[in-house]
Amino acid sequence: MSNKIRTNKKTKTQSKKSSQTPNVAKEPKRKIGLTLNWERAIYINKPIDDTLMKELTPVILQMKQKSSDPITVGIDSPGGNVSTMESLLSLLNCPDQDGKGVEIYTVATNRAFSAAASFLAFGDYSVGFPHSNILYHDVRYSDIDDVTPSKALEAARRLERSNAVFSLKLANRVQERLIWVYLDLKPTFSKVRERWKKFVEQYDKVFSELIPKDQQQIVDVVGLSLALYSRLSSPNDQKIAIRALELLASWIQIERIEQRFSKAESEKETDPTKVISSLIDVIKKMDLEQTSPPQVPESTTGSELEEASRNDIRLLLEVLARRLAIDKNQNINDSWLDTVIEDFSFMKDIKSPSHIQATTRMMVNHAHALFDRDTADKIRSAGNEEERNKLLAPFYSQARIFWYYIVLICKCLCRGDHFLTPYDAQLLGLIDEVLGGGLIQSKREWRKTQPNYE
């Protein structure tokens, strides 16, 4: 594995160029920043629990009061309590009485397992020592008393929801890093596309369903997934890049099924709309009592509930249609039904409004990376939200594909155990830099190549 840093890398952002060569003697130099300061540091060198929180709270408060310089956090921990980890992050990130905050630089000095790995990823700038080990896995319960099948099933559902929520949080944090990785690896896309030509043709065909033929391609998710696949060091980590692509393709295929359902002729008995209506009518006519009626929020009307039920049933039918088309010879057993439930949960989560909002934020915040300079400038200078959305609309489908791929990378990290080297963690957007040089040029290393930084 080569750790060589390319010093002649092209500028990543399409920023405006000066018409004259910068006069370094006249212009004040800016500090590089993003540099670790072990004289202003705290250490997480034990399990993350309430005891650690009590030990670090006064130290953190005093450091923040003394200066607004970044705080370095050294991490060598087996993990711990997720709630405590989030509380510790909140304490570090919260502003003072004047609204000023400090940047947090997290560093894996040896082990960063479980909750400690999450803490590492949520730093403003995250670094790994070359020998460090990083473990990511799904959200877990430490124990469940008096386990019964119903309790185990409910616990599994809660864990699945927790994983979905955490995946979205993580995606919002790592998206900037993965865009940076995308820009760094982009020159290699043509090579990996040629190497796995048949694979590329299969997925290009799926993604073309959502992208107009005459539209300029702003992102190449297939190229990114294969570039990651070719560089990740272990088969288990390589699966993350490809599995995320498979899930993305399944979403697009179900979108296509939904379009076909919408175009179905209403007079046909197989029309899914009639099936849904019939099911709802049957449910309404069933005279059954419940021991404890569901608590319906006052703001939710009966028609809204009916519409939500209709949409869920329709989605379930679409998931079933896709699964039956793929598994033509598969017997319908418990394992197959579990897969259907997993597909349904994934599709319901990915259709939530939070993803739509996140896609828009990504396009606005990283316009310089996704668009040419003129388009990015127009988006940034848009007078109002309506004008901005009009500019974004033609590219929304592609941006949505990219955002969902980022979310699915995070979702795959939250399934099973993933022992990552710092080099692999950088490729997956979990850290920014590997000390001594990683497979991706870090922001700090790139800044050192710029003339106005010292």
XYZ file of C-alpha atoms in Angstrom:
454
model
C 0.000 0.000 0.000
C 1.583 3.243 -1.091
C 1.557 6.196 1.261
C 3.088 8.632 -1.197
C 1.471 12.068 -1.316
C 1.118 13.658 -4.722
C 2.397 17.222 -4.447
C 1.340 18.195 -7.951
C -2.361 17.528 -7.394
C -4.756 19.804 -9.231
C -6.891 22.206 -7.239
C -10.014 20.425 -5.989
C -12.356 23.387 -6.002
C -13.226 25.407 -9.051
C -12.525 28.709 -7.315
C -11.991 31.940 -9.144
C -8.439 32.481 -10.360
C -6.699 35.776 -10.040
C -5.779 37.498 -13.273
C -2.314 38.141 -11.836
C 0.190 35.940 -10.083
C -0.272 36.374 -6.305
C 2.315 38.653 -4.725
C 3.314 36.547 -1.736
C 5.459 39.354 -0.309
C 2.504 41.739 -0.089
C -0.326 39.393 0.807
C -0.507 38.132 4.405
C -0.071 34.404 4.710
C -2.765 32.329 6.388
C -2.080 29.509 8.791
C -2.677 26.043 7.427
C -4.894 25.036 10.345
C -6.168 21.485 10.862
C -2.924 20.826 12.758
C -3.048 18.683 15.898
C -2.059 20.389 19.159
C -1.210 17.876 21.876
C -0.656 20.690 24.387
C -4.372 21.487 24.135
C -5.802 17.974 24.193
C -7.972 15.531 26.102
C -7.751 11.744 25.969
C -10.439 9.092 25.701
C -8.339 6.139 26.851
C -10.996 4.016 28.535
C -14.611 2.948 27.893
C -16.969 5.828 27.133
C -19.308 5.913 30.118
C -20.636 8.259 32.805
C -17.387 8.037 34.769
C -15.370 9.294 31.806
C -17.948 12.025 31.185
C -17.582 13.261 34.785
C -13.784 13.254 34.504
C -13.656 15.182 31.221
C -16.470 17.721 31.761
C -14.535 20.209 33.956
C -11.410 19.851 31.796
C -13.352 20.598 28.599
C -15.186 23.574 30.103
C -11.928 25.098 31.353
C -10.197 24.594 27.996
C -13.075 26.226 26.117
C -13.120 29.181 28.499
C -9.367 29.674 28.193
C -9.237 29.792 24.393
C -11.266 29.291 21.225
C -8.414 27.368 19.584
C -9.230 23.832 18.372
C -9.245 20.996 20.902
C -7.466 17.746 19.989
C -9.065 14.525 21.258
C -6.840 11.452 21.398
C -8.822 8.190 21.185
C -7.742 4.746 22.386
C -10.986 3.185 23.539
C -12.913 -0.098 23.186
C -16.170 1.862 22.832
C -18.970 2.300 25.277
C -22.358 3.930 25.643
C -23.736 5.697 22.551
C -25.769 8.178 24.605
C -22.681 9.160 26.612
C -20.692 9.516 23.395
C -23.315 11.901 22.003
C -23.357 13.884 25.275
C -19.577 14.226 25.166
C -19.722 15.435 21.564
C -22.444 17.914 22.459
C -20.349 19.273 25.340
C -17.379 19.798 23.005
C -19.412 21.310 20.168
C -21.790 23.574 22.073
C -21.089 27.327 21.808
C -20.284 29.591 24.743
C -22.522 32.409 25.988
C -21.406 34.611 23.099
C -22.239 31.931 20.546
C -18.616 31.043 19.817
C -17.579 27.438 19.404
C -14.301 25.576 18.948
C -13.257 23.057 16.339
C -12.725 19.482 17.497
C -9.918 17.400 15.979
C -10.400 13.695 16.765
C -7.444 11.315 16.491
C -7.325 7.513 16.586
C -4.030 6.900 18.402
C -4.547 3.128 18.725
C -8.085 1.701 19.017
C -11.326 3.369 18.061
C -13.991 0.699 18.430
C -17.777 0.928 18.385
C -18.947 4.209 20.002
C -15.335 5.457 19.947
C -15.279 4.960 16.152
C -18.441 7.050 15.883
C -16.858 9.734 18.054
C -13.813 9.716 15.763
C -15.965 10.197 12.637
C -17.962 13.072 14.133
C -14.919 15.285 14.680
C -14.617 18.479 12.643
C -11.326 17.088 11.372
C -10.528 13.437 11.961
C -7.095 11.792 11.847
C -5.795 8.242 12.198
C -2.347 7.023 13.189
C -1.100 4.501 10.573
C -1.175 1.618 13.076
C -4.619 2.432 14.503
C -7.601 0.086 14.256
C -11.171 1.245 13.736
C -14.223 -0.944 14.330
C -17.667 -0.045 13.024
C -20.751 -2.126 13.678
C -24.509 -1.836 14.064
C -26.253 -0.371 17.090
C -26.538 -3.009 19.818
C -28.196 -3.694 23.153
C -25.933 -4.829 25.959
C -28.581 -7.227 27.278
C -32.279 -8.028 27.178
C -33.948 -9.546 30.230
C -36.394 -12.459 29.911
C -35.997 -12.871 26.159
C -39.123 -14.079 24.356
C -39.741 -14.298 20.601
C -41.972 -11.206 20.706
C -39.441 -9.226 22.768
C -36.614 -10.276 20.484
C -38.609 -9.246 17.395
C -39.504 -5.856 18.864
C -35.901 -5.310 19.922
C -34.761 -6.138 16.385
C -37.199 -3.593 14.960
C -36.049 -0.891 17.376
C -32.437 -1.629 16.513
C -33.250 -1.397 12.805
C -34.860 2.011 13.330
C -31.900 3.122 15.445
C -29.506 2.056 12.698
C -31.487 4.036 10.111
C -31.454 7.167 12.290
C -27.742 6.841 13.024
C -26.928 6.200 9.341
C -28.572 9.504 8.435
C -26.621 11.374 11.149
C -23.374 9.800 9.991
C -24.122 10.556 6.330
C -24.625 14.240 7.101
C -21.237 14.266 8.826
C -19.195 12.329 6.240
C -20.726 13.732 3.045
C -18.099 16.468 2.710
C -15.312 13.900 3.150
C -16.830 11.556 0.570
C -17.197 14.433 -1.909
C -13.498 15.118 -1.320
C -12.728 11.424 -1.939
C -14.902 11.519 -5.071
C -12.942 14.466 -6.497
C -9.625 12.803 -5.680
C -10.561 9.471 -7.292
C -12.452 10.920 -10.268
C -9.437 10.740 -12.657
C -9.376 6.948 -12.148
C -13.029 6.327 -13.019
C -12.408 5.680 -16.721
C -9.841 3.007 -15.849
C -12.078 1.074 -13.446
C -15.027 1.432 -15.803
C -13.013 -0.233 -18.539
C -11.795 -2.969 -16.203
C -15.331 -3.981 -15.115
C -17.172 -3.100 -18.309
C -20.046 -5.601 -17.991
C -20.731 -4.576 -14.397
C -20.744 -0.922 -15.439
C -23.166 -1.500 -18.320
C -25.612 -3.224 -15.990
C -25.713 -0.382 -13.462
C -25.487 2.450 -15.990
C -28.656 1.070 -17.532
C -30.432 1.132 -14.156
C -29.344 4.681 -13.300
C -30.214 6.001 -16.751
C -33.859 5.448 -15.802
C -33.712 8.617 -13.689
C -31.292 10.751 -15.714
C -32.402 12.437 -18.979
C -30.202 11.416 -21.904
C -29.397 15.003 -22.870
C -28.361 16.021 -19.336
C -24.752 16.616 -18.397
C -23.452 14.022 -15.951
C -22.390 15.723 -12.728
C -21.738 12.599 -10.629
C -20.591 9.078 -11.474
C -21.629 6.852 -8.570
C -20.764 3.659 -10.456
C -17.238 4.928 -11.085
C -16.895 5.926 -7.420
C -18.071 2.542 -6.127
C -15.601 0.667 -8.341
C -12.748 3.042 -7.470
C -13.457 2.391 -3.775
C -13.789 -1.346 -4.421
C -10.375 -1.467 -6.132
C -8.649 0.316 -3.224
C -10.313 -1.046 -0.086
C -7.995 -3.601 1.490
C -10.317 -6.426 2.616
C -13.187 -8.287 0.914
C -15.495 -7.378 3.814
C -14.809 -3.673 3.264
C -15.084 -4.005 -0.520
C -18.600 -5.362 -0.027
C -19.621 -2.032 1.519
C -18.968 -0.143 -1.739
C -20.793 -2.701 -3.896
C -23.656 -3.452 -1.481
C -24.449 0.266 -1.267
C -24.622 0.345 -5.069
C -26.925 -2.695 -5.103
C -29.289 -1.074 -2.604
C -29.254 2.116 -4.663
C -30.192 0.132 -7.768
C -33.025 -1.576 -5.881
C -34.472 1.827 -4.972
C -34.405 2.917 -8.624
C -35.999 -0.339 -9.756
C -38.815 0.086 -7.246
C -39.257 3.683 -8.433
C -39.674 2.262 -11.937
C -42.224 -0.285 -10.681
C -44.122 2.569 -9.019
C -44.230 4.449 -12.333
C -45.610 1.376 -14.071
C -48.245 0.963 -11.387
C -49.271 4.578 -11.852
C -49.738 4.061 -15.584
C -51.768 0.871 -15.197
C -55.246 0.947 -16.718
C -57.891 1.464 -14.076
C -60.311 -1.070 -15.548
C -57.941 -4.006 -15.094
C -58.566 -6.203 -12.071
C -54.828 -6.432 -11.470
C -54.547 -2.653 -11.132
C -52.688 -2.121 -7.816
C -54.785 0.945 -7.032
C -57.907 -1.255 -6.975
C -56.112 -3.811 -4.853
C -55.150 -1.129 -2.327
C -58.683 0.316 -2.277
C -60.169 -3.135 -1.764
C -57.829 -3.901 1.117
C -58.662 -0.609 2.849
C -62.406 -1.222 2.342
C -62.084 -4.687 3.897
C -60.192 -3.263 6.871
C -62.886 -0.614 7.395
C -65.668 -3.230 7.343
C -64.000 -5.610 9.819
C -65.811 -5.335 13.160
C -62.907 -6.062 15.504
C -62.183 -4.652 18.933
C -58.817 -3.708 20.359
C -58.004 -3.886 24.035
C -56.023 -0.624 23.777
C -56.885 1.711 20.887
C -53.887 3.323 19.141
C -53.092 6.851 20.230
C -53.608 8.997 17.132
C -52.052 12.472 17.261
C -54.730 15.167 17.243
C -53.094 16.883 14.279
C -53.499 13.763 12.108
C -56.868 13.462 10.388
C -58.595 10.289 9.275
C -57.974 11.090 5.609
C -54.249 11.571 6.294
C -54.080 8.208 8.044
C -55.903 6.565 5.150
C -53.473 8.130 2.682
C -50.487 6.953 4.751
C -51.909 3.417 4.863
C -52.545 3.497 1.126
C -48.969 4.605 0.436
C -47.506 1.930 2.722
C -49.575 -0.837 1.115
C -48.630 0.389 -2.328
C -44.958 0.418 -1.357
C -45.217 -3.099 0.053
C -46.759 -4.307 -3.226
C -43.928 -2.669 -5.175
C -41.310 -4.316 -2.962
C -43.034 -7.678 -3.402
C -43.185 -7.187 -7.171
C -39.440 -6.540 -7.368
C -38.529 -9.396 -5.031
C -40.736 -11.868 -6.925
C -39.213 -10.738 -10.225
C -35.692 -11.341 -8.867
C -36.351 -14.560 -6.928
C -38.437 -16.374 -9.520
C -37.661 -19.835 -8.132
C -37.525 -18.894 -4.476
C -39.875 -20.569 -2.007
C -41.751 -18.161 0.231
C -40.324 -19.021 3.643
C -39.445 -17.101 6.807
C -36.045 -16.079 5.455
C -37.580 -14.758 2.231
C -40.200 -12.792 4.182
C -37.469 -11.312 6.392
C -35.780 -10.051 3.219
C -39.047 -8.470 2.058
C -39.453 -6.740 5.440
C -35.858 -5.481 5.236
C -36.461 -4.144 1.698
C -39.689 -2.453 2.805
C -38.024 -0.792 5.822
C -35.183 0.448 3.641
C -37.515 1.863 0.983
C -39.759 3.556 3.539
C -36.753 5.169 5.193
C -35.203 6.389 1.938
C -38.456 8.074 0.882
C -38.598 10.224 4.016
C -38.594 14.047 3.641
C -35.317 14.265 5.583
C -33.467 12.806 2.594
C -35.015 15.333 0.226
C -33.903 18.181 2.481
C -30.421 16.686 2.856
C -30.016 16.373 -0.922
C -30.866 20.053 -1.391
C -28.424 21.083 1.357
C -25.665 19.030 -0.239
C -26.222 20.654 -3.642
C -26.122 24.159 -2.150
C -23.266 23.654 0.307
C -21.054 21.819 -2.195
C -22.079 23.520 -5.423
C -18.411 24.184 -6.234
C -17.733 20.436 -6.260
C -20.834 19.277 -8.131
C -21.259 21.965 -10.802
C -19.201 24.101 -13.130
C -18.161 27.517 -11.795
C -20.908 29.527 -13.546
C -23.694 27.238 -12.296
C -22.244 27.170 -8.773
C -22.052 30.980 -8.692
C -25.676 31.286 -9.828
C -26.827 28.843 -7.140
C -24.910 30.704 -4.449
C -26.211 34.116 -5.535
C -29.853 33.071 -6.027
C -32.146 35.791 -4.678
C -34.664 33.451 -3.050
C -35.439 29.795 -2.463
C -37.725 29.533 -5.497
C -35.011 30.852 -7.823
C -32.421 28.527 -6.277
C -34.656 25.448 -6.543
C -35.317 26.258 -10.199
C -31.569 26.153 -10.845
C -31.190 22.898 -8.896
C -34.187 21.071 -10.407
C -32.486 19.751 -13.589
C -29.715 18.120 -11.533
C -31.772 16.913 -8.587
C -32.057 13.293 -9.784
C -28.294 12.911 -10.034
C -27.634 14.651 -6.724
C -30.222 12.424 -5.064
C -28.431 9.334 -6.374
C -25.154 10.612 -4.921
C -26.709 11.479 -1.554
C -28.406 8.103 -1.251
C -25.134 6.353 -2.063
C -23.484 8.224 0.821
C -26.334 7.217 3.152
C -26.101 3.600 2.018
C -22.348 3.500 2.628
C -23.164 4.510 6.214
C -26.042 2.033 6.400
C -23.758 -0.812 5.297
C -21.205 0.203 7.924
C -23.985 -0.273 10.485
C -24.494 -3.917 9.502
C -22.164 -6.516 10.960
C -18.588 -5.922 12.103
C -16.157 -3.875 10.023
C -12.541 -3.701 11.179
C -11.004 -0.876 9.186
C -7.467 0.285 8.663
C -7.120 4.093 8.768
C -6.501 3.988 5.002
C -9.852 2.264 4.409
C -11.569 4.587 6.902
C -10.327 7.560 4.875
C -11.677 6.070 1.633
C -15.095 5.627 3.272
C -15.171 9.198 4.586
C -14.819 8.340 8.267
C -11.544 10.238 8.728
C -9.876 13.103 6.858
C -6.202 12.219 7.140
C -3.780 9.400 7.855
C -0.589 10.584 9.535
C 2.302 10.227 7.115
C 0.001 10.168 4.088
C -3.048 8.162 3.077
C -4.514 6.984 -0.200
C -6.322 10.317 -0.512
C -4.637 13.692 -0.218
C -6.087 15.337 2.878
C -7.303 18.920 3.081
C -4.364 19.876 5.279
C -1.879 18.337 2.837
C -3.583 20.077 -0.074
C -3.527 23.430 1.712
C 0.260 23.149 2.093
C 0.542 23.255 -1.706
C -1.269 26.592 -1.910
C 0.911 29.743 -2.159
C -0.884 31.860 0.461
C -0.574 29.398 3.330
C 2.397 29.074 5.680
